[in-house]
């Protein structure tokens, strides 16, 4: 299991963030513990100066990247009046934590979180199993016209959602499913072709011989999948699962089309509604509190799974 | 689509087996394989294949979403050609793609900086990546607030330097740039990460050989780094164009009316508005088919160019 991981997932971007015990290796130069081109004398000093300049430049950029998010957080705990104070307050005085209590009764935020959770979890859990099973079949099993079918599925990635959303809307309207969560869940549980593709590639590194051996031992195909394949490709599944989860959680276009009644809306739509509703009342702290709450789950997921996320993004793209 | 090369798709062909032995064992395997791929195939037919065919049909109809579509031939496409707003929405969408080259350039510089052996690179990578994973809806809301003419973060920052900023989203001349700036901010980390991964996979010996041959860092950059980054650049350009052509959330949240003087209305925003606010489903579908064809063309071009770029590297 672990060997397959090391063989296929080249850790292009190393290490979890700050403070981890493992010092990430940056380049081949240091990988073997030697530095064939160790800078000497003057060169070392130039490197240090350049590093300092680069760090300053990165810090300034970093402030630009993070400032809007900090500003949101800061506004979230301000009074309505403090929002308009000049000069602007980065650390509000007084800090009003009540906004975080007030926001729950100001709109259907709790049901929004609930609905988003229902959609994201059901889509990603069921969809991941469908995708992994299909990837297994496409990579390892014999089936006439297998590659033709696979290429046809892949071509679907080219179809932009806006092109098919109106016919899809008609289908779900005819089925009486508009203003329910079903139009968001159903298309997903049949699997995700990007995930099928990614897992299929990953499965190429799993030797055919272990499958042949299991077959000779009399194991059925579903048994082979669940006892051999699934554990072997678990890291790849985890990475794709998280990415997909975040994508569904953050989705906006499909929910805004299908969901009308407030108690059916997903979190993203709820905060969108907050935005229009409370901007009129200039209750900006409340809007920012709601936005903060919408950002927290994904940020937490990101911090926990940072490594897998970064690796799989780098991998997907680096395949070029 | 852009992430695979055709060669990688071909599974190794099964070794030929005598026809007599094939039947029983293989039939079992075929059944299992068919069952395993059934769900994605059904999902494809139901939610992509059929809707796509229906979209093509509906684009030739007058359809309000409630009654049955009525065939009207090419009328929708003729109307589209004469629709000032359609062209303006197309133009806006194209205009807002200015952010793509800017973002690519910035992210390459960032990746080069982060590819140095120095302290804090992991930290910075996280900082620059946080906007990427944040929900676009929440981010659009906070930028809308940041662009507020009187109390927004952007103008307050500009005030420090003695610049009086405009009322960004209320002014037709600054609304599009405002959205571009936000998109660059949001997407920077993603491109940076891919460039960083590509930079770290450039074989070290190329640089060593070049420096032995007396190449200076600048020419090493142009003759080794840039060509090695070409596949990633292609990937990023194409995915950004495809994503950019579908820009909607930012528009819908930051400029709910399509901006001052229709200045930020994107094509998907216009499709959405026609379909769900004016119930012109047939017309909206016709526009969505045009969008689909454009995306297809961009992808097809990518495929051709990508093939060429592979040759040039090897």
XYZ file of C-alpha atoms in Angstrom:
634
model
C 0.000 0.000 0.000
C 2.460 2.528 1.184
C 4.925 1.564 -1.494
C 2.457 2.288 -4.251
C 1.914 5.690 -2.721
C 5.542 6.498 -2.855
C 5.931 5.224 -6.340
C 3.173 7.195 -7.904
C 2.567 10.304 -5.883
C 5.705 12.234 -6.444
C 5.726 14.730 -3.647
C 6.223 17.742 -5.794
C 5.352 20.232 -3.125
C 6.672 18.968 0.150
C 5.736 19.158 3.742
C 2.823 20.350 5.865
C 2.937 23.917 6.980
C 5.314 25.385 9.568
C 6.579 23.647 12.647
C 6.435 20.106 11.287
C 9.354 17.926 12.271
C 10.237 17.035 8.707
C 12.297 19.629 6.940
C 11.109 19.719 3.373
C 13.759 19.024 0.822
C 13.710 21.787 -1.730
C 15.860 20.410 -4.470
C 17.964 17.526 -5.529
C 20.959 19.553 -4.403
C 20.223 18.880 -0.775
C 18.413 15.591 -1.116
C 21.414 13.374 -0.431
C 22.661 15.589 2.322
C 25.397 16.989 0.137
C 25.554 20.238 -1.695
C 27.762 19.931 -4.737
C 27.514 23.643 -5.376
C 27.723 24.943 -1.832
C 27.909 28.698 -2.087
C 31.153 30.085 -0.780
C 32.187 33.456 0.575
C 30.621 36.343 -1.290
C 28.064 34.201 -3.015
C 26.613 33.183 0.308
C 26.111 36.802 1.260
C 24.454 37.692 -2.035
C 22.120 34.750 -1.592
C 21.201 35.980 1.847
C 20.504 39.491 0.625
C 18.436 38.199 -2.278
C 16.514 35.960 0.090
C 15.767 38.924 2.309
C 14.505 40.987 -0.625
C 12.380 38.094 -1.891
C 10.947 37.599 1.593
C 9.976 41.272 1.853
C 8.361 41.117 -1.563
C 6.488 37.915 -0.673
C 5.340 39.403 2.617
C 3.910 42.484 0.927
C 2.088 40.254 -1.545
C 0.977 38.038 1.319
C -0.571 41.000 3.082
C -2.572 41.817 -0.049
C -3.736 38.193 -0.230
C -4.795 37.923 3.362
C -5.991 41.482 4.099
C -9.511 41.101 2.652
C -10.031 37.986 4.757
C -8.763 39.665 7.925
C -10.889 42.703 7.129
C -13.927 40.413 6.919
C -13.139 38.900 10.270
C -12.545 42.313 11.779
C -15.810 43.697 10.400
C -17.644 40.625 11.649
C -17.031 41.647 15.246
C -17.695 45.366 14.854
C -20.702 47.422 15.783
C -22.673 48.834 12.886
C -21.274 52.286 13.614
C -17.637 51.181 13.909
C -17.761 50.032 10.287
C -17.840 53.651 9.172
C -15.248 54.996 11.577
C -12.247 56.847 10.201
C -9.428 55.958 10.362
C -10.498 52.345 9.901
C -10.187 50.036 12.862
C -8.378 46.762 12.247
C -8.904 45.721 15.827
C -12.425 46.830 16.618
C -13.235 48.615 19.811
C -15.519 47.361 21.226
C -15.371 43.780 19.937
C -18.931 42.546 19.492
C -19.002 38.787 19.566
C -22.817 38.992 19.723
C -22.874 39.204 15.928
C -22.018 35.519 15.906
C -25.130 34.842 17.991
C -27.370 37.343 16.257
C -26.582 35.913 12.823
C -28.272 32.576 13.491
C -31.678 34.185 14.002
C -31.155 36.729 11.201
C -31.596 34.152 8.444
C -31.705 30.436 7.728
C -27.983 30.018 8.259
C -28.258 26.775 10.239
C -30.514 25.114 7.666
C -28.162 26.412 4.977
C -25.243 24.612 6.580
C -27.415 21.534 7.030
C -28.494 21.520 3.362
C -24.948 22.091 2.138
C -23.765 19.210 4.310
C -26.507 16.901 3.040
C -25.699 17.680 -0.586
C -21.907 17.608 -0.303
C -21.704 14.479 1.807
C -24.186 12.410 -0.153
C -22.727 13.440 -3.508
C -19.108 12.864 -2.568
C -19.551 9.654 -0.573
C -21.803 7.840 -3.042
C -20.155 9.461 -6.061
C -16.696 8.439 -4.927
C -17.709 4.782 -4.729
C -19.289 4.927 -8.200
C -16.208 6.667 -9.595
C -13.723 4.292 -7.975
C -15.614 1.199 -9.180
C -15.693 2.571 -12.715
C -12.012 3.521 -12.599
C -11.192 -0.041 -11.524
C -13.158 -1.493 -14.413
C -11.659 0.925 -16.952
C -8.118 0.301 -15.743
C -8.052 -3.382 -14.947
C -10.963 -5.321 -16.395
C -11.630 -6.553 -19.900
C -14.693 -5.210 -21.657
C -15.402 -4.761 -25.359
C -15.266 -1.086 -26.495
C -13.945 -0.114 -23.075
C -11.682 2.641 -24.362
C -14.303 4.031 -26.702
C -16.737 4.284 -23.789
C -14.111 5.903 -21.621
C -13.224 8.495 -24.256
C -16.896 9.325 -24.726
C -17.254 9.914 -20.995
C -14.128 12.046 -20.989
C -15.496 14.202 -23.770
C -18.249 15.174 -21.327
C -15.754 17.300 -19.424
C -15.828 19.675 -22.370
C -19.539 20.353 -22.018
C -19.929 23.512 -19.932
C -22.634 23.351 -17.290
C -24.425 26.497 -18.548
C -25.047 24.719 -21.856
C -26.932 21.824 -20.317
C -28.430 23.574 -17.300
C -31.685 24.605 -18.969
C -32.579 21.126 -20.290
C -31.549 19.716 -16.902
C -33.816 22.256 -15.272
C -36.682 21.104 -17.500
C -36.037 17.461 -16.577
C -36.115 18.182 -12.880
C -39.108 20.498 -13.255
C -41.015 17.747 -15.108
C -40.111 15.344 -12.310
C -41.413 17.834 -9.754
C -38.039 18.118 -8.060
C -37.434 21.857 -8.320
C -36.953 23.442 -4.885
C -35.677 20.184 -3.435
C -32.067 19.130 -2.956
C -32.408 16.272 -5.475
C -31.277 18.201 -8.585
C -28.036 18.943 -6.750
C -27.552 15.401 -5.463
C -28.677 13.149 -8.337
C -26.172 14.124 -11.054
C -23.310 13.727 -8.595
C -23.986 10.298 -7.197
C -23.443 8.718 -10.616
C -19.801 9.628 -10.258
C -17.387 12.276 -11.377
C -15.535 11.718 -14.603
C -12.509 13.742 -13.535
C -12.176 11.475 -10.522
C -12.603 8.354 -12.695
C -9.835 9.613 -14.952
C -7.515 10.451 -12.084
C -8.052 7.110 -10.302
C -7.690 5.178 -13.543
C -4.286 6.758 -14.088
C -3.350 5.994 -10.504
C -4.423 2.362 -10.876
C -1.910 1.861 -13.661
C 0.711 1.631 -10.920
C -1.102 -1.250 -9.208
C 0.332 -4.461 -10.665
C -2.049 -6.711 -12.592
C -0.454 -9.727 -10.959
C -2.094 -9.134 -7.578
C -5.477 -9.084 -9.295
C -4.670 -12.247 -11.236
C -3.535 -13.920 -8.025
C -6.750 -12.949 -6.260
C -8.759 -14.288 -9.191
C -6.974 -17.623 -9.002
C -7.770 -17.697 -5.297
C -11.395 -17.474 -6.332
C -12.196 -13.925 -5.262
C -15.057 -12.194 -7.045
C -14.587 -8.830 -8.675
C -16.350 -6.803 -5.994
C -14.279 -8.573 -3.373
C -11.089 -7.751 -5.291
C -12.188 -4.157 -5.443
C -12.996 -3.724 -1.784
C -10.145 -5.740 -0.291
C -7.347 -5.002 -2.762
C -8.020 -2.025 -4.986
C -9.781 0.340 -2.639
C -7.075 0.213 0.043
C -4.345 0.516 -2.574
C -5.720 3.701 -4.087
C -6.935 5.237 -0.837
C -4.524 8.219 -0.925
C -5.657 9.177 -4.415
C -9.287 8.763 -3.395
C -8.775 10.938 -0.321
C -7.242 13.746 -2.369
C -9.958 13.704 -5.001
C -12.659 13.359 -2.364
C -11.582 16.534 -0.572
C -11.316 18.547 -3.767
C -14.734 17.405 -4.885
C -16.229 18.063 -1.455
C -14.974 21.642 -1.498
C -16.253 22.149 -5.038
C -19.766 20.948 -4.136
C -19.767 22.885 -0.870
C -18.814 26.090 -2.697
C -21.177 25.582 -5.649
C -23.478 28.474 -6.417
C -24.898 28.348 -9.952
C -26.856 25.082 -9.672
C -28.268 25.904 -6.215
C -29.392 29.377 -7.298
C -31.295 27.851 -10.195
C -33.085 25.153 -8.275
C -33.668 26.456 -4.766
C -36.272 29.081 -3.984
C -37.650 28.671 -0.492
C -35.263 29.858 2.256
C -35.393 26.597 4.192
C -34.203 24.661 1.131
C -31.239 26.861 0.262
C -27.619 25.842 0.620
C -25.144 27.906 2.600
C -23.742 29.813 -0.382
C -27.204 30.958 -1.438
C -28.091 31.878 2.147
C -25.109 34.195 2.464
C -25.861 35.610 -0.984
C -29.339 36.481 0.267
C -27.899 37.905 3.492
C -25.766 40.130 1.328
C -28.641 41.728 -0.547
C -30.973 41.831 2.452
C -28.693 43.384 5.059
C -26.780 45.706 2.751
C -29.987 47.733 2.466
C -30.039 48.004 6.254
C -26.278 48.771 6.229
C -25.797 45.919 8.669
C -22.399 45.062 7.204
C -21.104 43.336 10.340
C -23.872 40.770 10.037
C -23.067 40.084 6.372
C -19.403 39.663 7.229
C -20.242 37.373 10.137
C -22.268 35.166 7.803
C -19.443 35.162 5.231
C -16.937 34.236 7.925
C -19.099 31.325 8.981
C -19.337 30.200 5.350
C -15.552 30.334 4.992
C -14.692 28.448 8.177
C -15.608 24.851 7.172
C -13.529 24.916 3.998
C -10.633 26.591 5.761
C -10.673 23.907 8.437
C -10.785 21.152 5.823
C -7.931 22.845 4.008
C -5.759 23.169 7.097
C -6.293 19.515 8.024
C -5.785 18.087 4.548
C -3.422 20.709 3.216
C -0.887 18.212 2.049
C -3.265 15.999 0.089
C -4.956 19.011 -1.478
C -1.750 20.646 -2.598
C -0.278 17.392 -3.843
C -3.274 16.371 -5.869
C -3.659 19.839 -7.395
C -0.009 19.876 -8.333
C -0.312 16.352 -9.734
C -3.445 16.955 -11.759
C -1.898 19.960 -13.387
C 1.622 18.699 -13.732
C 0.327 15.788 -15.802
C -0.157 18.531 -18.439
C -10.138 17.446 -20.819
C -6.907 19.214 -20.870
C -5.284 17.043 -18.319
C -4.567 14.013 -20.411
C -2.460 13.184 -23.343
C -3.997 10.825 -25.867
C -1.186 8.323 -25.486
C -1.832 7.976 -21.781
C -5.399 6.924 -22.432
C -4.636 3.757 -24.281
C -4.658 0.833 -21.933
C -2.341 -1.960 -22.973
C -4.189 -4.278 -25.308
C -5.240 -7.604 -23.862
C -3.083 -10.475 -25.081
C -4.873 -12.595 -27.652
C -6.403 -15.729 -26.208
C -7.697 -18.809 -28.013
C -11.355 -18.284 -28.799
C -12.300 -21.491 -27.046
C -10.977 -20.505 -23.633
C -12.272 -16.992 -23.847
C -16.006 -17.494 -23.516
C -16.867 -18.371 -19.931
C -14.245 -16.566 -17.877
C -14.381 -13.482 -20.016
C -18.128 -13.246 -19.921
C -17.978 -13.052 -16.138
C -15.352 -10.353 -16.333
C -17.346 -8.430 -18.935
C -20.432 -8.558 -16.746
C -18.530 -7.265 -13.728
C -16.864 -4.508 -15.731
C -20.163 -3.461 -17.274
C -21.786 -3.319 -13.854
C -18.950 -1.235 -12.437
C -19.024 1.360 -15.184
C -22.824 1.414 -15.329
C -23.410 4.325 -12.970
C -21.130 6.871 -14.654
C -22.429 5.781 -18.053
C -26.066 6.179 -16.981
C -25.204 9.494 -15.344
C -23.563 10.636 -18.551
C -26.537 9.714 -20.712
C -29.119 11.191 -18.319
C -27.428 14.384 -17.194
C -25.065 15.304 -20.022
C -25.802 13.445 -23.263
C -29.571 13.878 -23.335
C -29.533 17.494 -22.027
C -26.952 18.352 -24.658
C -29.107 16.997 -27.498
C -32.130 18.689 -26.001
C -30.218 21.988 -25.808
C -29.452 21.783 -29.526
C -33.111 21.111 -30.271
C -34.385 23.810 -27.882
C -32.118 26.410 -29.411
C -34.340 26.269 -32.502
C -37.528 26.808 -30.533
C -39.549 29.409 -28.751
C -39.861 28.060 -25.243
C -40.913 29.774 -22.040
C -40.110 26.897 -19.733
C -43.722 26.054 -18.972
C -45.405 25.117 -22.250
C -43.844 22.882 -24.873
C -41.105 24.324 -27.095
C -42.286 25.575 -30.489
C -40.005 25.132 -33.483
C -39.031 28.480 -35.010
C -35.964 27.595 -37.049
C -33.031 29.971 -36.882
C -34.972 32.869 -35.338
C -33.100 32.715 -32.039
C -29.759 32.930 -33.754
C -30.916 35.813 -35.945
C -32.195 37.587 -32.842
C -28.890 36.932 -31.132
C -26.947 38.510 -33.988
C -29.088 41.628 -33.616
C -29.079 41.669 -29.822
C -26.893 44.517 -28.601
C -26.847 43.054 -25.110
C -25.686 39.659 -26.314
C -22.673 41.231 -28.006
C -22.023 43.443 -25.034
C -22.155 40.432 -22.671
C -19.782 38.559 -24.986
C -17.487 41.574 -25.103
C -17.575 41.954 -21.318
C -16.745 38.286 -20.853
C -13.820 38.589 -23.232
C -12.654 41.845 -21.628
C -12.645 40.301 -18.172
C -10.226 37.654 -19.433
C -7.483 40.312 -19.377
C -6.919 39.006 -15.881
C -5.658 35.672 -17.267
C -2.268 36.819 -18.665
C -1.769 39.188 -15.726
C -2.460 36.390 -13.261
C -0.220 33.922 -15.113
C 2.689 36.343 -15.121
C 2.294 37.190 -11.443
C 1.958 33.560 -10.443
C 5.076 32.612 -12.394
C 7.055 35.322 -10.586
C 5.628 34.063 -7.302
C 6.501 30.459 -8.116
C 10.052 31.459 -8.988
C 10.346 33.297 -5.686
C 8.932 30.365 -3.746
C 11.162 27.909 -5.552
C 14.180 29.400 -3.784
C 15.752 27.562 -0.931
C 14.805 29.794 1.966
C 12.769 30.046 5.110
C 9.024 30.570 5.116
C 8.163 29.276 1.647
C 5.639 26.770 3.025
C 3.991 29.532 4.991
C 3.725 31.820 1.964
C 2.404 28.994 -0.176
C -0.474 28.588 2.257
C -1.139 32.325 2.439
C -1.346 32.653 -1.333
C -3.446 29.535 -1.637
C -6.150 30.399 0.905
C -8.205 32.550 -1.531
C -8.305 29.621 -3.978
C -10.131 27.316 -1.611
C -12.399 29.987 -0.159
C -15.966 29.946 -1.400
C -16.348 32.296 -4.337
C -19.683 33.532 -3.031
C -18.203 34.615 0.304
C -15.160 36.083 -1.411
C -17.334 38.038 -3.844
C -19.299 39.460 -0.920
C -16.202 40.574 0.905
C -14.712 42.163 -2.211
C -17.966 43.948 -2.910
C -17.562 45.436 0.533
C -13.874 46.136 -0.047
C -14.833 48.104 -3.195
C -17.331 50.277 -1.324
C -16.632 53.832 -2.448
C -16.687 55.447 0.992
C -15.626 52.874 3.519
C -14.166 50.041 1.478
C -10.783 48.580 2.229
C -9.462 49.346 -1.256
C -10.153 53.068 -1.127
C -9.002 53.358 2.461
C -5.708 51.801 1.441
C -5.443 54.156 -1.519
C -6.167 57.077 0.820
C -2.969 56.302 2.723
C -1.108 57.204 -0.471
C -3.267 60.252 -0.995
C -5.276 58.743 -3.845
C -9.021 59.211 -3.906
C -10.416 55.969 -5.250
C -13.522 55.732 -7.404
C -16.777 54.104 -6.452
C -15.535 50.948 -8.089
C -18.625 48.874 -8.753
C -20.949 51.813 -9.406
C -18.901 53.279 -12.216
C -19.018 51.727 -15.667
C -15.359 52.513 -16.293
C -14.047 50.801 -13.141
C -16.525 47.947 -12.614
C -14.806 45.541 -15.000
C -11.274 46.275 -13.750
C -12.597 45.760 -10.211
C -13.823 42.294 -11.111
C -10.573 41.519 -12.944
C -8.496 42.482 -9.898
C -10.593 40.244 -7.705
C -10.328 37.307 -10.135
C -6.555 37.658 -10.291
C -6.407 37.707 -6.485
C -8.628 34.614 -6.285
C -6.812 32.524 -8.888
C -3.211 33.480 -8.211
C -2.507 30.673 -5.757
C -3.738 27.935 -8.078
C -1.503 28.888 -11.003
C 1.370 29.507 -8.590
C 1.081 25.993 -7.221
C 1.085 24.387 -10.656
C 4.078 26.451 -11.744
C 5.877 25.545 -8.548
C 5.250 21.854 -9.144
C 6.487 22.190 -12.714
C 9.590 24.119 -11.636
C 10.488 21.438 -9.152
C 10.191 18.721 -11.739
C 12.640 20.350 -14.160
C 15.626 17.980 -14.253
C 18.480 19.567 -12.342
C 21.112 18.292 -14.740
C 19.838 20.556 -17.504
C 20.890 23.596 -15.504
C 24.180 22.007 -14.552
C 24.988 21.202 -18.156
C 23.996 24.700 -19.229
C 26.133 26.393 -16.618
C 29.102 24.249 -17.613
C 28.506 25.473 -21.155
C 28.691 28.986 -19.769
C 25.007 29.954 -19.934
C 24.099 32.732 -17.517
C 20.986 32.539 -15.310
C 18.969 34.711 -17.687
C 19.561 32.544 -20.720
C 19.096 29.439 -18.585
C 15.686 30.821 -17.682
C 14.710 31.479 -21.303
C 16.130 28.293 -22.759
C 15.391 25.772 -20.042
C 12.786 27.009 -17.575
C 10.365 28.654 -19.998
C 10.196 25.700 -22.452
C 9.820 23.247 -19.566
C 6.904 25.270 -18.224
C 5.097 25.339 -21.537
C 2.743 22.372 -20.923
C 1.612 23.840 -17.600
C 1.129 27.225 -19.203
C -1.030 25.657 -21.903
C -3.060 23.826 -19.328
C -3.552 27.007 -17.302
C -4.385 29.164 -20.299
C -7.007 26.776 -21.560
C -8.634 26.013 -18.220
C -8.636 29.735 -17.408
C -10.287 30.591 -20.711
C -12.899 27.886 -20.215
C -13.490 29.020 -16.628
C -13.411 32.686 -17.605
C -15.991 32.167 -20.328
C -18.360 30.919 -17.628
C -17.846 33.712 -15.113
C -21.090 34.162 -13.187
C -20.927 34.131 -9.387
C -18.846 37.303 -9.070
C -21.191 39.132 -11.429
C -24.330 37.832 -9.777
C -23.213 38.823 -6.294
C -21.137 41.959 -6.824
C -23.235 43.551 -9.558
C -26.698 41.968 -9.311
C -28.088 44.163 -12.123
C -25.273 43.329 -14.505
C -23.329 46.388 -13.451
C -23.704 50.054 -14.285
C -24.808 50.346 -17.931
C -24.631 46.570 -18.374
C -20.867 46.894 -18.036
C -20.194 43.671 -16.114
C -22.933 41.409 -17.483
C -21.199 38.214 -18.576
C -22.576 35.767 -21.087
C -23.608 33.204 -18.462
C -25.170 35.978 -16.399
C -27.160 37.068 -19.472
C -28.224 33.466 -20.201
C -29.341 33.093 -16.612
C -31.226 36.376 -16.676
C -33.012 35.611 -19.961
C -33.939 32.120 -18.801
C -35.079 32.714 -15.263
C -36.117 36.367 -15.143
C -37.618 36.760 -18.602
C -38.588 33.108 -19.186
C -37.016 33.150 -22.638
C -35.707 29.620 -22.282
C -35.369 28.976 -26.018
C -33.332 32.101 -26.606
C -31.215 31.470 -23.514
C -30.550 27.899 -24.668
C -29.474 29.148 -28.085
C -26.935 31.406 -26.399
C -25.775 28.543 -24.188
C -25.224 26.379 -27.267
C -23.060 29.108 -28.782
C -21.097 29.198 -25.520
C -20.692 25.416 -25.632
C -19.392 25.560 -29.216
C -16.869 28.255 -28.275
C -15.596 26.181 -25.346
C -15.310 23.183 -27.662
C -13.270 25.177 -30.168
C -10.903 26.420 -27.458
C -10.397 22.866 -26.198
C -9.814 21.539 -29.696
C -7.179 24.206 -30.335
C -5.534 23.277 -27.042
C -5.320 19.666 -28.142
C -3.575 20.540 -31.376
C -1.176 22.977 -29.748
C -0.414 20.676 -26.868
C 0.627 17.978 -29.301
C 3.016 20.389 -30.946
C 4.470 21.581 -27.654
C 5.283 18.023 -26.679
C 7.372 17.623 -29.783
C 9.245 20.823 -29.200
C 10.286 19.725 -25.743
C 11.594 16.351 -26.798
